[in-house]
Amino acid sequence: MELREMLAKSAPKEKLTAHLAATLAGAVVLRRRVGKVALLERATSGLFWPAACLAGLCHDAGKIPDGFQAMLRGAVRSWGERHEVVSLGFLPGLIGDESLLRWVATGVATHHRSLEGERGSLTLAYGGVTEEEWRERLQPLPGDVAAELADWLAATASYAGLPVTPSQAEELDVLGEARRLFEGVRETWELPVAPDKGLAAVLLQGAVTLADHVSSAHGTLHVGQPLDGEFRPTLEKTFAAKGRNLRPHQTEAAAVDGHLLLRAPTGSGKTEAGLLWAAGQVAAIADETGGVPRVFYTLPYLASINAMSERLGALLGDRTLVGVIHSRAASYHLAAAICPEDGEDEHVEAARKAVSRAAATRLFRETVRVGTPYQILRGALAGPAHSGTLIDAANSVFVLDELHAYDPQRLGYILATAGLWERLGGRVAVLSATLPDALERLFREVLDQDAHLVEASTAGTRLRHRLATRGRHLTDPESVEEIKGRLASGESVLVVANNVADAQHLFAELAPEVGDETAFLLHSRFRRMDRSALERAIGERFGVGGPRRPGLVAATQVVEVSLDVDFDCLFTSAAPLEALLQRFGRVNRVAARPPADVVVHPATFAARRKGGEEFADGVYPRFPVEAGWEILSRHDGEEVDEAHARMWLDEVYGTAWGRDWYDEVLEHRTDFTEAFLGFAYPFVSRDELTERFDAMFDGTEAVLAQDRDAYEADLNRVSGDAAAGRLLAERYLIPMPHWAAPLTSWERKLRLRVVNADYDERLGLGEIHGPAAQVYQAGEVL
């Protein structure tokens, strides 16, 4: 066989040289996007990008052995060996600089497997293997093809301007050189290394794997940033068309050079201020590094992420410029692509396109992305699967919105990772309607550079809410009668309970007052397709800026930051102050009317288990809820000033509980830093850490027993495209927390959890049947 006949991929077939050239091109584009990273320049003596590009060019050169080619052509099922160790043999004859050679070899050897670990590590497979066994396992290797490939690599690298010094040796001993260099790579990384060197090694691995994946998918990386110097004039023009100007805090945020802390109430243009800041940081980082900074806008809830991606796409004039990074991104794209009246053929085609769009974002295509912080945090897991996330985060801009919504553990992890982003040349902003002093101090503590505080003035602004407290629970018959009276007067009423059981009870009591067409229940235990339809209908009826319409929404916490809606009044169970202030923000949202009523009812406290801590309605820790309730009670009947609301928060965080909360966040930040962000052994498998991470951040999902057959039918509906079939089937899934797994049974054939329960499209998940019913309390599942 000749070099031109050598394959790199089998399905679809792709020539080896074409794939190597495409991977080099991907690495070059990645270098263009990321630019110079000061930490990497120091740790590698300026060799990072030459090493990444050369490793991309040579990473699959070891696919020429007869066994590997036979596998690609279907003659054997598996070769049984690793091509990347063979690829190492081409490097010594190409690279004369010993330091560069070792970095390139590191990138080549680790682009698929870890060096150390129990499952599939290269050391386990090849460490200490004798030369005789090495050659016996990896031969035969066609010598004439190897020589031709070596010449092609040298010519291609030289043409690309890479620093190569091709060997003049007459004989090319690929396998012998591969073994010697493999042992050298092992020796380099078997002992702990300095933090910056270990981090540089992981990012080199990420650069090679990312370039390889982009090449294999025949994808492209965007090399333009729509949030650039033209964003502000475009935004000002949009505002002018609506008779508005930029507000002082927006222009102040735009002028900041460095990290940002923005405190701005709901309805004041907080998002636009954050984007104006981001555009300024993009310009500054581009000037410093020569790259194209990426912008990440993070939010805690999927629905709010989806809404923000639509909003940002509209501001930029093109929705395709915005990537969506969360676990259900493909479902989001599918929902955006189909119409209710579409038939199954249209759904199938939309599913194919949605899978393709989500896959492109997973390959880091877009330079503006909206998502959860957790998808970016996964870069801390390193290894071939996650290191690409780290290199993509270098020299980037991060806008963290609604940080108050995270529990102390997750907040600590996010803050720890923000420190890593700063080390990699990033700039970070925190946006908040309230931003208590405790959160401001935490943010400043994790960053080395100063963070500029920008506050929106509330002087002269109309107050939006009138606070009222009641002495009875939200579900009390007297409370229900009061809400019925507001519905009877033709108002739009939002009712927020702390758990699903209370929300379902209230909906059942109140919905008959207004009828099926104007009453909605929203919580997290709906099938995906029903949740999407509900959110769409609620947005259409109660959206900001639309005509005022009467009606009811009974909801749980999901309404706090997930929907851009506006109601006449609110009735809510007591919760931590941050949560309550977010609920208040769904009423009289832009202060277009006189102050509207927000009515707070006390929670019921009980332990989840005998002798355990007490929680408000089974959800929130008792002390912050009680502290907030005491403050609200002092201001019963008053109009709520946003500035006063922040002082209320500072009062809660100034208590002994608040000090314990602060220490807990710092403790979790330290734990995450020590467990995930130390790279002394950069190529030791992190499988155990991955399992821990998934348990902390990922929930589970189940399909109803009555939907099981429909789910399976959808899986097989899209011929030849299993991913599109899975996406169609996912419309039947119901999200559940990890601890709820025992309430389900495991379907081995479909690799899916199944729950035997009542379900209603308007009410969501109901009573669970079978053995699980003995351990389930309706109020438990949030």
mmCIF file with all atom_site columns, C-alpha atoms in Angstrom, residues 500 504 523 525-527 530 702-707 732 734 736 743 754-770 772-773 776 778:
data_model
loop_
_atom_site.group_PDB
_atom_site.id
_atom_site.type_symbol
_atom_site.label_atom_id
_atom_site.label_alt_id
_atom_site.label_comp_id
_atom_site.label_asym_id
_atom_site.label_entity_id
_atom_site.label_seq_id
_atom_site.pdbx_PDB_ins_code
_atom_site.Cartn_x
_atom_site.Cartn_y
_atom_site.Cartn_z
_atom_site.occupancy
_atom_site.B_iso_or_equiv
_atom_site.pdbx_formal_charge
_atom_site.auth_seq_id
_atom_site.auth_comp_id
_atom_site.auth_asym_id
_atom_site.auth_atom_id
_atom_site.pdbx_PDB_model_num
ATOM 1  C CA . VAL A 1 500 ? -44.451 20.664 44.250 1.00 0.00 ? 500 VAL A CA 1
ATOM 2  C CA . GLN A 1 504 ? -50.330 21.308 42.937 1.00 0.00 ? 504 GLN A CA 1
ATOM 3  C CA . HIS A 1 523 ? -42.765 23.189 38.419 1.00 0.00 ? 523 HIS A CA 1
ATOM 4  C CA . ARG A 1 525 ? -41.550 17.610 37.415 1.00 0.00 ? 525 ARG A CA 1
ATOM 5  C CA . PHE A 1 526 ? -43.085 17.826 33.951 1.00 0.00 ? 526 PHE A CA 1
ATOM 6  C CA . ARG A 1 527 ? -42.134 15.935 30.834 1.00 0.00 ? 527 ARG A CA 1
ATOM 7  C CA . ASP A 1 530 ? -45.068 19.648 28.449 1.00 0.00 ? 530 ASP A CA 1
ATOM 8  C CA . ALA A 1 702 ? -37.023 9.053  34.157 1.00 0.00 ? 702 ALA A CA 1
ATOM 9  C CA . VAL A 1 703 ? -39.764 8.189  31.729 1.00 0.00 ? 703 VAL A CA 1
ATOM 10 C CA . LEU A 1 704 ? -43.279 7.289  32.835 1.00 0.00 ? 704 LEU A CA 1
ATOM 11 C CA . ALA A 1 705 ? -44.142 3.604  32.598 1.00 0.00 ? 705 ALA A CA 1
ATOM 12 C CA . GLN A 1 706 ? -47.038 4.507  30.301 1.00 0.00 ? 706 GLN A CA 1
ATOM 13 C CA . ASP A 1 707 ? -44.640 6.408  27.987 1.00 0.00 ? 707 ASP A CA 1
ATOM 14 C CA . TYR A 1 732 ? -40.878 12.132 27.394 1.00 0.00 ? 732 TYR A CA 1
ATOM 15 C CA . ILE A 1 734 ? -39.024 13.971 33.531 1.00 0.00 ? 734 ILE A CA 1
ATOM 16 C CA . MET A 1 736 ? -35.563 14.178 39.033 1.00 0.00 ? 736 MET A CA 1
ATOM 17 C CA . LEU A 1 743 ? -38.195 5.741  43.224 1.00 0.00 ? 743 LEU A CA 1
ATOM 18 C CA . VAL A 1 754 ? -38.780 4.216  34.492 1.00 0.00 ? 754 VAL A CA 1
ATOM 19 C CA . VAL A 1 755 ? -41.187 5.569  37.098 1.00 0.00 ? 755 VAL A CA 1
ATOM 20 C CA . ASN A 1 756 ? -44.625 4.087  37.752 1.00 0.00 ? 756 ASN A CA 1
ATOM 21 C CA . ALA A 1 757 ? -46.685 7.145  38.630 1.00 0.00 ? 757 ALA A CA 1
ATOM 22 C CA . ASP A 1 758 ? -49.769 9.154  37.841 1.00 0.00 ? 758 ASP A CA 1
ATOM 23 C CA . TYR A 1 759 ? -49.210 12.031 35.448 1.00 0.00 ? 759 TYR A CA 1
ATOM 24 C CA . ASP A 1 760 ? -51.279 14.858 34.036 1.00 0.00 ? 760 ASP A CA 1
ATOM 25 C CA . GLU A 1 761 ? -50.166 17.311 31.345 1.00 0.00 ? 761 GLU A CA 1
ATOM 26 C CA . ARG A 1 762 ? -51.460 20.215 33.455 1.00 0.00 ? 762 ARG A CA 1
ATOM 27 C CA . LEU A 1 763 ? -50.435 18.924 36.909 1.00 0.00 ? 763 LEU A CA 1
ATOM 28 C CA . GLY A 1 764 ? -47.196 17.084 36.187 1.00 0.00 ? 764 GLY A CA 1
ATOM 29 C CA . LEU A 1 765 ? -45.898 14.112 38.193 1.00 0.00 ? 765 LEU A CA 1
ATOM 30 C CA . GLY A 1 766 ? -48.415 12.797 40.692 1.00 0.00 ? 766 GLY A CA 1
ATOM 31 C CA . GLU A 1 767 ? -48.710 9.804  42.986 1.00 0.00 ? 767 GLU A CA 1
ATOM 32 C CA . ILE A 1 768 ? -45.988 7.163  42.638 1.00 0.00 ? 768 ILE A CA 1
ATOM 33 C CA . HIS A 1 769 ? -47.118 3.517  42.705 1.00 0.00 ? 769 HIS A CA 1
ATOM 34 C CA . GLY A 1 770 ? -45.444 0.242  43.535 1.00 0.00 ? 770 GLY A CA 1
ATOM 35 C CA . ALA A 1 772 ? -41.366 3.206  45.708 1.00 0.00 ? 772 ALA A CA 1
ATOM 36 C CA . ALA A 1 773 ? -44.624 4.651  47.034 1.00 0.00 ? 773 ALA A CA 1
ATOM 37 C CA . TYR A 1 776 ? -41.980 8.882  48.616 1.00 0.00 ? 776 TYR A CA 1
ATOM 38 C CA . ALA A 1 778 ? -45.041 14.328 47.521 1.00 0.00 ? 778 ALA A CA 1
#
